[in-house]
GROMACS .gro file of N, CA and C in nm:
model
  492
    1MET      N    1   3.008  -3.142  -1.014
    1MET     CA    2   3.030  -3.018  -0.941
    1MET      C    3   2.915  -2.920  -0.967
    2ARG      N    4   2.876  -2.908  -1.094
    2ARG     CA    5   2.768  -2.816  -1.129
    2ARG      C    6   2.639  -2.857  -1.060
    3ARG      N    7   2.612  -2.986  -1.056
    3ARG     CA    8   2.490  -3.036  -0.993
    3ARG      C    9   2.493  -3.006  -0.842
    4PHE      N   10   2.609  -3.021  -0.781
    4PHE     CA   11   2.624  -2.993  -0.639
    4PHE      C   12   2.593  -2.846  -0.609
    5VAL      N   13   2.643  -2.755  -0.693
    5VAL     CA   14   2.619  -2.612  -0.676
    5VAL      C   15   2.470  -2.582  -0.694
    6THR      N   16   2.407  -2.642  -0.795
    6THR     CA   17   2.264  -2.620  -0.820
    6THR      C   18   2.181  -2.666  -0.702
    7VAL      N   19   2.209  -2.786  -0.653
    7VAL     CA   20   2.135  -2.838  -0.538
    7VAL      C   21   2.158  -2.749  -0.416
    8GLY      N   22   2.280  -2.704  -0.397
    8GLY     CA   23   2.311  -2.616  -0.284
    8GLY      C   24   2.234  -2.485  -0.291
    9LEU      N   25   2.226  -2.426  -0.411
    9LEU     CA   26   2.151  -2.301  -0.428
    9LEU      C   27   2.002  -2.321  -0.401
   10ILE      N   28   1.948  -2.433  -0.446
   10ILE     CA   29   1.806  -2.462  -0.422
   10ILE      C   30   1.781  -2.475  -0.273
   11LEU      N   31   1.869  -2.547  -0.203
   11LEU     CA   32   1.850  -2.564  -0.059
   11LEU      C   33   1.861  -2.431   0.016
   12VAL      N   34   1.955  -2.347  -0.025
   12VAL     CA   35   1.967  -2.215   0.038
   12VAL      C   36   1.840  -2.134   0.012
   13GLY      N   37   1.790  -2.138  -0.112
   13GLY     CA   38   1.666  -2.067  -0.145
   13GLY      C   39   1.548  -2.115  -0.063
   14LEU      N   40   1.537  -2.246  -0.047
   14LEU     CA   41   1.427  -2.300   0.033
   14LEU      C   42   1.441  -2.260   0.180
   15GLY      N   43   1.563  -2.253   0.228
   15GLY     CA   44   1.585  -2.209   0.366
   15GLY      C   45   1.544  -2.064   0.386
   16VAL      N   46   1.576  -1.979   0.288
   16VAL     CA   47   1.537  -1.838   0.296
   16VAL      C   48   1.385  -1.826   0.296
   17VAL      N   49   1.319  -1.900   0.207
   17VAL     CA   50   1.173  -1.896   0.201
   17VAL      C   51   1.113  -1.946   0.331
   18GLY      N   52   1.166  -2.055   0.384
   18GLY     CA   53   1.115  -2.106   0.511
   18GLY      C   54   1.129  -2.005   0.623
   19GLY      N   55   1.242  -1.935   0.625
   19GLY     CA   56   1.261  -1.831   0.726
   19GLY      C   57   1.165  -1.716   0.707
   20ALA      N   58   1.141  -1.677   0.582
   20ALA     CA   59   1.047  -1.568   0.556
   20ALA      C   60   0.906  -1.607   0.596
   21VAL      N   61   0.868  -1.731   0.566
   21VAL     CA   62   0.734  -1.777   0.603
   21VAL      C   63   0.722  -1.783   0.754
   22ALA      N   64   0.824  -1.836   0.821
   22ALA     CA   65   0.819  -1.846   0.966
   22ALA      C   66   0.813  -1.707   1.029
   23LYS      N   67   0.885  -1.611   0.973
   23LYS     CA   68   0.884  -1.476   1.026
   23LYS      C   69   0.747  -1.413   1.011
   24ASP      N   70   0.676  -1.446   0.904
   24ASP     CA   71   0.547  -1.384   0.875
   24ASP      C   72   0.433  -1.456   0.944
   25ASP      N   73   0.462  -1.561   1.019
   25ASP     CA   74   0.357  -1.636   1.087
   25ASP      C   75   0.304  -1.553   1.204
   26PRO      N   76   0.175  -1.515   1.201
   26PRO     CA   77   0.124  -1.429   1.308
   26PRO      C   78   0.126  -1.495   1.445
   27PHE      N   79   0.130  -1.628   1.449
   27PHE     CA   80   0.128  -1.697   1.577
   27PHE      C   81   0.267  -1.709   1.639
   28SER      N   82   0.371  -1.676   1.563
   28SER     CA   83   0.506  -1.684   1.617
   28SER      C   84   0.547  -1.553   1.684
   29ARG      N   85   0.467  -1.449   1.669
   29ARG     CA   86   0.498  -1.320   1.729
   29ARG      C   87   0.456  -1.319   1.876
   30PRO      N   88   0.527  -1.239   1.954
   30PRO     CA   89   0.489  -1.231   2.095
   30PRO      C   90   0.352  -1.165   2.111
   31PRO      N   91   0.279  -1.200   2.217
   31PRO     CA   92   0.149  -1.139   2.239
   31PRO      C   93   0.162  -0.989   2.262
   32GLY      N   94   0.053  -0.917   2.237
   32GLY     CA   95   0.054  -0.774   2.258
   32GLY      C   96   0.084  -0.695   2.133
   33ARG      N   97   0.109  -0.762   2.024
   33ARG     CA   98   0.136  -0.694   1.898
   33ARG      C   99   0.007  -0.681   1.820
   34TRP      N  100   0.016  -0.640   1.696
   34TRP     CA  101  -0.101  -0.613   1.612
   34TRP      C  102  -0.194  -0.733   1.604
   35ASN      N  103  -0.141  -0.854   1.601
   35ASN     CA  104  -0.226  -0.973   1.589
   35ASN      C  105  -0.307  -0.999   1.716
   36ALA      N  106  -0.277  -0.929   1.824
   36ALA     CA  107  -0.354  -0.947   1.947
   36ALA      C  108  -0.489  -0.877   1.940
   37PHE      N  109  -0.507  -0.788   1.843
   37PHE     CA  110  -0.633  -0.717   1.828
   37PHE      C  111  -0.731  -0.798   1.744
   38SER      N  112  -0.858  -0.780   1.773
   38SER     CA  113  -0.962  -0.849   1.696
   38SER      C  114  -0.975  -0.783   1.560
   39PRO      N  115  -1.036  -0.851   1.464
   39PRO     CA  116  -1.061  -0.789   1.333
   39PRO      C  117  -1.142  -0.659   1.346
   40GLU      N  118  -1.236  -0.656   1.440
   40GLU     CA  119  -1.315  -0.535   1.460
   40GLU      C  120  -1.228  -0.420   1.511
   41ASP      N  121  -1.134  -0.453   1.600
   41ASP     CA  122  -1.040  -0.351   1.649
   41ASP      C  123  -0.957  -0.296   1.535
   42ARG      N  124  -0.902  -0.385   1.454
   42ARG     CA  125  -0.817  -0.341   1.343
   42ARG      C  126  -0.897  -0.256   1.244
   43GLU      N  127  -1.023  -0.292   1.221
   43GLU     CA  128  -1.107  -0.213   1.132
   43GLU      C  129  -1.133  -0.074   1.192
   44ALA      N  130  -1.155  -0.069   1.323
   44ALA     CA  131  -1.176   0.060   1.391
   44ALA      C  132  -1.051   0.146   1.381
   45PHE      N  133  -0.933   0.085   1.395
   45PHE     CA  134  -0.809   0.161   1.382
   45PHE      C  135  -0.793   0.215   1.240
   46ALA      N  136  -0.828   0.134   1.141
   46ALA     CA  137  -0.821   0.180   1.002
   46ALA      C  138  -0.915   0.298   0.981
   47ASP      N  139  -1.037   0.289   1.035
   47ASP     CA  140  -1.132   0.401   1.024
   47ASP      C  141  -1.074   0.527   1.087
   48ALA      N  142  -1.010   0.511   1.203
   48ALA     CA  143  -0.951   0.627   1.272
   48ALA      C  144  -0.838   0.688   1.190
   49ARG      N  145  -0.755   0.605   1.130
   49ARG     CA  146  -0.644   0.657   1.049
   49ARG      C  147  -0.696   0.732   0.927
   50ILE      N  148  -0.799   0.677   0.864
   50ILE     CA  149  -0.858   0.743   0.747
   50ILE      C  150  -0.918   0.876   0.788
   51ALA      N  151  -0.990   0.877   0.899
   51ALA     CA  152  -1.050   1.001   0.948
   51ALA      C  153  -0.943   1.104   0.983
   52ALA      N  154  -0.832   1.059   1.042
   52ALA     CA  155  -0.723   1.150   1.076
   52ALA      C  156  -0.660   1.210   0.950
   53LEU      N  157  -0.640   1.127   0.849
   53LEU     CA  158  -0.584   1.177   0.723
   53LEU      C  159  -0.678   1.281   0.663
   54HIS      N  160  -0.806   1.249   0.657
   54HIS     CA  161  -0.904   1.340   0.598
   54HIS      C  162  -0.910   1.471   0.675
   55ALA      N  163  -0.916   1.464   0.807
   55ALA     CA  164  -0.923   1.585   0.889
   55ALA      C  165  -0.793   1.665   0.879
   56GLY      N  166  -0.681   1.596   0.880
   56GLY     CA  167  -0.552   1.664   0.876
   56GLY      C  168  -0.523   1.734   0.745
   57LEU      N  169  -0.581   1.685   0.637
   57LEU     CA  170  -0.559   1.749   0.507
   57LEU      C  171  -0.630   1.884   0.497
   58ARG      N  172  -0.738   1.899   0.575
   58ARG     CA  173  -0.817   2.023   0.570
   58ARG      C  174  -0.848   2.060   0.425
   59LEU      N  175  -0.919   1.970   0.361
   59LEU     CA  176  -0.950   1.988   0.219
   59LEU      C  177  -1.042   2.108   0.196
   60LYS      N  178  -1.018   2.175   0.086
   60LYS     CA  179  -1.105   2.285   0.043
   60LYS      C  180  -1.228   2.223  -0.023
   61PRO      N  181  -1.337   2.298  -0.034
   61PRO     CA  182  -1.460   2.241  -0.090
   61PRO      C  183  -1.440   2.176  -0.228
   62GLU      N  184  -1.360   2.237  -0.312
   62GLU     CA  185  -1.338   2.178  -0.445
   62GLU      C  186  -1.254   2.050  -0.438
   63GLN      N  187  -1.173   2.036  -0.332
   63GLN     CA  188  -1.094   1.915  -0.314
   63GLN      C  189  -1.177   1.802  -0.252
   64GLU      N  190  -1.279   1.836  -0.175
   64GLU     CA  191  -1.364   1.736  -0.110
   64GLU      C  192  -1.426   1.640  -0.210
   65THR      N  193  -1.456   1.688  -0.329
   65THR     CA  194  -1.518   1.600  -0.430
   65THR      C  195  -1.421   1.493  -0.478
   66LEU      N  196  -1.291   1.515  -0.460
   66LEU     CA  197  -1.190   1.419  -0.503
   66LEU      C  198  -1.155   1.319  -0.393
   67TRP      N  199  -1.206   1.338  -0.272
   67TRP     CA  200  -1.172   1.252  -0.158
   67TRP      C  201  -1.237   1.114  -0.163
   68PRO      N  202  -1.365   1.098  -0.197
   68PRO     CA  203  -1.430   0.965  -0.188
   68PRO      C  204  -1.356   0.851  -0.260
   69PRO      N  205  -1.304   0.871  -0.382
   69PRO     CA  206  -1.230   0.759  -0.444
   69PRO      C  207  -1.102   0.722  -0.368
   70VAL      N  208  -1.038   0.821  -0.308
   70VAL     CA  209  -0.917   0.796  -0.229
   70VAL      C  210  -0.954   0.714  -0.105
   71GLU      N  211  -1.058   0.756  -0.036
   71GLU     CA  212  -1.102   0.683   0.083
   71GLU      C  213  -1.141   0.540   0.047
   72ALA      N  214  -1.213   0.523  -0.063
   72ALA     CA  215  -1.253   0.387  -0.104
   72ALA      C  216  -1.131   0.300  -0.132
   73ALA      N  217  -1.030   0.357  -0.198
   73ALA     CA  218  -0.909   0.280  -0.229
   73ALA      C  219  -0.833   0.244  -0.101
   74ILE      N  220  -0.828   0.336  -0.005
   74ILE     CA  221  -0.762   0.307   0.123
   74ILE      C  222  -0.837   0.196   0.196
   75ARG      N  223  -0.969   0.204   0.196
   75ARG     CA  224  -1.050   0.100   0.263
   75ARG      C  225  -1.031  -0.035   0.194
   76ASP      N  226  -1.024  -0.035   0.061
   76ASP     CA  227  -1.001  -0.160  -0.011
   76ASP      C  228  -0.866  -0.221   0.026
   77LEU      N  229  -0.765  -0.137   0.038
   77LEU     CA  230  -0.633  -0.184   0.076
   77LEU      C  231  -0.634  -0.240   0.218
   78ALA      N  232  -0.702  -0.173   0.309
   78ALA     CA  233  -0.712  -0.222   0.447
   78ALA      C  234  -0.788  -0.354   0.452
   79ARG      N  235  -0.895  -0.365   0.373
   79ARG     CA  236  -0.972  -0.490   0.368
   79ARG      C  237  -0.886  -0.603   0.314
   80LEU      N  238  -0.807  -0.575   0.210
   80LEU     CA  239  -0.718  -0.675   0.153
   80LEU      C  240  -0.618  -0.723   0.258
   81ARG      N  241  -0.561  -0.631   0.334
   81ARG     CA  242  -0.467  -0.670   0.440
   81ARG      C  243  -0.533  -0.760   0.543
   82ARG      N  244  -0.656  -0.725   0.582
   82ARG     CA  245  -0.728  -0.809   0.679
   82ARG      C  246  -0.752  -0.948   0.622
   83GLU      N  247  -0.794  -0.954   0.496
   83GLU     CA  248  -0.821  -1.083   0.433
   83GLU      C  249  -0.694  -1.166   0.421
   84GLN      N  250  -0.584  -1.102   0.384
   84GLN     CA  251  -0.458  -1.175   0.371
   84GLN      C  252  -0.408  -1.223   0.507
   85ARG      N  253  -0.427  -1.143   0.611
   85ARG     CA  254  -0.387  -1.184   0.746
   85ARG      C  255  -0.469  -1.306   0.788
   86ALA      N  256  -0.600  -1.303   0.762
   86ALA     CA  257  -0.687  -1.415   0.798
   86ALA      C  258  -0.649  -1.540   0.718
   87ALA      N  259  -0.617  -1.523   0.591
   87ALA     CA  260  -0.578  -1.637   0.507
   87ALA      C  261  -0.448  -1.699   0.557
   88ARG      N  262  -0.351  -1.615   0.597
   88ARG     CA  263  -0.224  -1.668   0.651
   88ARG      C  264  -0.249  -1.745   0.779
   89ALA      N  265  -0.335  -1.691   0.865
   89ALA     CA  266  -0.363  -1.760   0.992
   89ALA      C  267  -0.432  -1.893   0.966
   90GLU      N  268  -0.522  -1.896   0.870
   90GLU     CA  269  -0.595  -2.020   0.839
   90GLU      C  270  -0.503  -2.122   0.771
   91ARG      N  271  -0.416  -2.073   0.685
   91ARG     CA  272  -0.328  -2.160   0.606
   91ARG      C  273  -0.220  -2.223   0.693
   92GLY      N  274  -0.175  -2.151   0.794
   92GLY     CA  275  -0.067  -2.202   0.877
   92GLY      C  276   0.068  -2.165   0.820
   93ARG      N  277   0.171  -2.227   0.873
   93ARG     CA  278   0.309  -2.187   0.842
   93ARG      C  279   0.358  -2.234   0.707
   94MET      N  280   0.310  -2.343   0.654
   94MET     CA  281   0.350  -2.396   0.524
   94MET      C  282   0.499  -2.427   0.515
   95VAL      N  283   0.563  -2.464   0.625
   95VAL     CA  284   0.706  -2.489   0.622
   95VAL      C  285   0.741  -2.617   0.547
   96ASP      N  286   0.645  -2.705   0.527
   96ASP     CA  287   0.672  -2.831   0.459
   96ASP      C  288   0.655  -2.821   0.308
   97ASP      N  289   0.605  -2.709   0.257
   97ASP     CA  290   0.580  -2.695   0.114
   97ASP      C  291   0.630  -2.559   0.067
   98ALA      N  292   0.761  -2.549   0.047
   98ALA     CA  293   0.822  -2.422   0.009
   98ALA      C  294   0.767  -2.366  -0.122
   99PRO      N  295   0.747  -2.447  -0.228
   99PRO     CA  296   0.692  -2.389  -0.351
   99PRO      C  297   0.553  -2.328  -0.330
  100ALA      N  298   0.470  -2.392  -0.249
  100ALA     CA  299   0.337  -2.336  -0.221
  100ALA      C  300   0.350  -2.207  -0.141
  101ALA      N  301   0.447  -2.202  -0.051
  101ALA     CA  302   0.469  -2.080   0.027
  101ALA      C  303   0.512  -1.966  -0.065
  102ILE      N  304   0.602  -1.995  -0.158
  102ILE     CA  305   0.647  -1.893  -0.254
  102ILE      C  306   0.529  -1.846  -0.337
  103ARG      N  307   0.448  -1.939  -0.383
  103ARG     CA  308   0.331  -1.905  -0.465
  103ARG      C  309   0.234  -1.817  -0.385
  104ALA      N  310   0.210  -1.852  -0.260
  104ALA     CA  311   0.119  -1.773  -0.176
  104ALA      C  312   0.173  -1.632  -0.156
  105MET      N  313   0.305  -1.620  -0.132
  105MET     CA  314   0.364  -1.488  -0.116
  105MET      C  315   0.354  -1.407  -0.245
  106ALA      N  316   0.375  -1.472  -0.360
  106ALA     CA  317   0.366  -1.403  -0.488
  106ALA      C  318   0.224  -1.354  -0.515
  107GLU      N  319   0.126  -1.439  -0.486
  107GLU     CA  320  -0.013  -1.399  -0.507
  107GLU      C  321  -0.051  -1.283  -0.415
  108ALA      N  322  -0.006  -1.287  -0.291
  108ALA     CA  323  -0.035  -1.179  -0.197
  108ALA      C  324   0.032  -1.049  -0.242
  109ALA      N  325   0.156  -1.059  -0.289
  109ALA     CA  326   0.227  -0.940  -0.336
  109ALA      C  327   0.160  -0.881  -0.459
  110THR      N  328   0.113  -0.966  -0.549
  110THR     CA  329   0.043  -0.918  -0.669
  110THR      C  330  -0.085  -0.846  -0.630
  111ALA      N  331  -0.161  -0.905  -0.539
  111ALA     CA  332  -0.286  -0.842  -0.494
  111ALA      C  333  -0.258  -0.708  -0.427
  112ARG      N  334  -0.154  -0.702  -0.342
  112ARG     CA  335  -0.119  -0.575  -0.278
  112ARG      C  336  -0.076  -0.472  -0.382
  113GLY      N  337   0.001  -0.517  -0.482
  113GLY     CA  338   0.044  -0.426  -0.588
  113GLY      C  339  -0.073  -0.368  -0.665
  114GLU      N  340  -0.172  -0.451  -0.695
  114GLU     CA  341  -0.290  -0.402  -0.766
  114GLU      C  342  -0.368  -0.303  -0.681
  115ALA      N  343  -0.382  -0.332  -0.552
  115ALA     CA  344  -0.454  -0.241  -0.462
  115ALA      C  345  -0.378  -0.108  -0.448
  116LEU      N  346  -0.246  -0.114  -0.441
  116LEU     CA  347  -0.167   0.009  -0.432
  116LEU      C  348  -0.176   0.089  -0.561
  117ARG      N  349  -0.179   0.020  -0.675
  117ARG     CA  350  -0.194   0.089  -0.803
  117ARG      C  351  -0.328   0.162  -0.808
  118LYS      N  352  -0.434   0.097  -0.758
  118LYS     CA  353  -0.565   0.162  -0.753
  118LYS      C  354  -0.562   0.284  -0.662
  119LEU      N  355  -0.492   0.273  -0.549
  119LEU     CA  356  -0.480   0.387  -0.459
  119LEU      C  357  -0.404   0.501  -0.526
  120ALA      N  358  -0.297   0.469  -0.597
  120ALA     CA  359  -0.221   0.573  -0.668
  120ALA      C  360  -0.308   0.640  -0.773
  121ASP      N  361  -0.384   0.560  -0.848
  121ASP     CA  362  -0.472   0.617  -0.950
  121ASP      C  363  -0.579   0.706  -0.888
  122ALA      N  364  -0.635   0.661  -0.776
  122ALA     CA  365  -0.742   0.738  -0.710
  122ALA      C  366  -0.688   0.866  -0.646
  123SER      N  367  -0.567   0.862  -0.594
  123SER     CA  368  -0.514   0.977  -0.521
  123SER      C  369  -0.446   1.080  -0.611
  124THR      N  370  -0.411   1.045  -0.733
  124THR     CA  371  -0.341   1.138  -0.821
  124THR      C  372  -0.418   1.268  -0.844
  125PRO      N  373  -0.548   1.263  -0.879
  125PRO     CA  374  -0.619   1.390  -0.900
  125PRO      C  375  -0.625   1.478  -0.774
  126LEU      N  376  -0.647   1.416  -0.658
  126LEU     CA  377  -0.651   1.493  -0.534
  126LEU      C  378  -0.514   1.550  -0.502
  127TYR      N  379  -0.411   1.468  -0.513
  127TYR     CA  380  -0.275   1.512  -0.479
  127TYR      C  381  -0.233   1.631  -0.565
  128ALA      N  382  -0.277   1.632  -0.690
  128ALA     CA  383  -0.241   1.742  -0.781
  128ALA      C  384  -0.298   1.876  -0.733
  129THR      N  385  -0.405   1.873  -0.653
  129THR     CA  386  -0.467   1.997  -0.606
  129THR      C  387  -0.417   2.041  -0.469
  130LEU      N  388  -0.341   1.957  -0.401
  130LEU     CA  389  -0.295   1.989  -0.265
  130LEU      C  390  -0.186   2.096  -0.268
  131ASP      N  391  -0.190   2.186  -0.170
  131ASP     CA  392  -0.081   2.282  -0.157
  131ASP      C  393   0.034   2.216  -0.080
  132GLN      N  394   0.144   2.286  -0.064
  132GLN     CA  395   0.262   2.226   0.000
  132GLN      C  396   0.235   2.187   0.146
  133ASP      N  397   0.157   2.266   0.217
  133ASP     CA  398   0.125   2.232   0.356
  133ASP      C  399   0.043   2.103   0.363
  134GLN      N  400  -0.054   2.089   0.274
  134GLN     CA  401  -0.136   1.969   0.271
  134GLN      C  402  -0.052   1.847   0.234
  135LYS      N  403   0.038   1.863   0.139
  135LYS     CA  404   0.124   1.752   0.099
  135LYS      C  405   0.214   1.708   0.215
  136ARG      N  406   0.268   1.804   0.288
  136ARG     CA  407   0.353   1.771   0.403
  136ARG      C  408   0.272   1.695   0.509
  137ARG      N  409   0.152   1.744   0.538
  137ARG     CA  410   0.067   1.676   0.637
  137ARG      C  411   0.027   1.537   0.587
  138ALA      N  412  -0.003   1.525   0.459
  138ALA     CA  413  -0.041   1.395   0.403
  138ALA      C  414   0.071   1.294   0.421
  139LEU      N  415   0.193   1.337   0.398
  139LEU     CA  416   0.307   1.247   0.412
  139LEU      C  417   0.319   1.195   0.555
  140VAL      N  418   0.302   1.283   0.652
  140VAL     CA  419   0.312   1.243   0.793
  140VAL      C  420   0.191   1.159   0.834
  141LEU      N  421   0.073   1.202   0.797
  141LEU     CA  422  -0.050   1.134   0.840
  141LEU      C  423  -0.067   0.998   0.774
  142ALA      N  424  -0.010   0.978   0.657
  142ALA     CA  425  -0.025   0.850   0.587
  142ALA      C  426   0.073   0.745   0.637
  143ARG      N  427   0.173   0.782   0.713
  143ARG     CA  428   0.272   0.685   0.761
  143ARG      C  429   0.212   0.568   0.836
  144PRO      N  430   0.116   0.589   0.927
  144PRO     CA  431   0.061   0.473   0.997
  144PRO      C  432  -0.014   0.376   0.906
  145MET      N  433  -0.051   0.417   0.787
  145MET     CA  434  -0.126   0.331   0.697
  145MET      C  435  -0.037   0.235   0.621
  146ARG      N  436   0.092   0.248   0.636
  146ARG     CA  437   0.183   0.160   0.562
  146ARG      C  438   0.175   0.016   0.610
  147GLY      N  439   0.125  -0.005   0.729
  147GLY     CA  440   0.112  -0.141   0.779
  147GLY      C  441   0.240  -0.192   0.840
  148GLU      N  442   0.236  -0.314   0.887
  148GLU     CA  443   0.352  -0.375   0.950
  148GLU      C  444   0.461  -0.396   0.845
  149GLY      N  445   0.583  -0.397   0.889
  149GLY     CA  446   0.694  -0.418   0.798
  149GLY      C  447   0.755  -0.287   0.753
  150HIS      N  448   0.686  -0.177   0.774
  150HIS     CA  449   0.738  -0.046   0.736
  150HIS      C  450   0.756   0.042   0.858
  151GLY      N  451   0.746  -0.018   0.975
  151GLY     CA  452   0.762   0.059   1.097
  151GLY      C  453   0.631   0.113   1.149
  152GLY      N  454   0.536   0.140   1.060
  152GLY     CA  455   0.407   0.191   1.104
  152GLY      C  456   0.424   0.313   1.192
  153TRP      N  457   0.338   0.330   1.289
  153TRP     CA  458   0.345   0.445   1.377
  153TRP      C  459   0.455   0.433   1.480
  154ARG      N  460   0.516   0.316   1.493
  154ARG     CA  461   0.620   0.298   1.595
  154ARG      C  462   0.755   0.352   1.551
  155ARG      N  463   0.779   0.366   1.423
  155ARG     CA  464   0.910   0.413   1.378
  155ARG      C  465   0.904   0.565   1.362
  156HIS      N  466   0.993   0.632   1.429
  156HIS     CA  467   0.997   0.777   1.422
  156HIS      C  468   1.129   0.818   1.360
  157HIS      N  469   1.122   0.915   1.271
  157HIS     CA  470   1.245   0.968   1.212
  157HIS      C  471   1.301   1.072   1.308
  158ARG      N  472   1.425   1.060   1.336
  158ARG     CA  473   1.487   1.147   1.434
  158ARG      C  474   1.581   1.245   1.363
  159GLY      N  475   1.607   1.351   1.431
  159GLY     CA  476   1.695   1.453   1.377
  159GLY      C  477   1.841   1.413   1.389
  160PRO      N  478   1.931   1.496   1.336
  160PRO     CA  479   2.073   1.467   1.344
  160PRO      C  480   2.119   1.455   1.488
  161GLY      N  481   2.201   1.357   1.516
  161GLY     CA  482   2.257   1.338   1.648
  161GLY      C  483   2.169   1.263   1.745
  162GLU      N  484   2.045   1.237   1.708
  162GLU     CA  485   1.956   1.164   1.798
  162GLU      C  486   1.969   1.016   1.773
  163GLU      N  487   1.968   0.939   1.879
  163GLU     CA  488   1.983   0.794   1.868
  163GLU      C  489   1.850   0.728   1.844
  164ARG      N  490   1.855   0.614   1.782
  164ARG     CA  491   1.734   0.534   1.761
  164ARG      C  492   1.722   0.435   1.871
   0.00000   0.00000   0.00000
């Protein structure tokens, strides 16, 4: 009985992983989504988002000196996303090798975590100097940089009584 339960749990786990891998396959998405853009397009959009954040913050001269490390960390994170997207496309769906798929997801998550940690470290000194208006604008302007899976610019927070 115990062996049956163990085997059942493993099979359920492999099914969940297979579904997650299939969901993350850029070729399984309908055309017209983010994967329809070329790498150059996506890089241009990242540049535009960074420029919008920088312009929207309206940094004071003393704050401008703290911006370059933040911009570099954002660019590194965007580059990592592009590289991971290209690696997933090259690697394929991996539905036949669940342990390798889990390993690939873990490695990607670790790399994203390290890049986010660098962004947090780089942005802490600048964030400490922002006034409340700048912080509010930063929160709104940074939303599109979250990438897919977090709603990106398509998800809008609505007020009470408004439908989604």
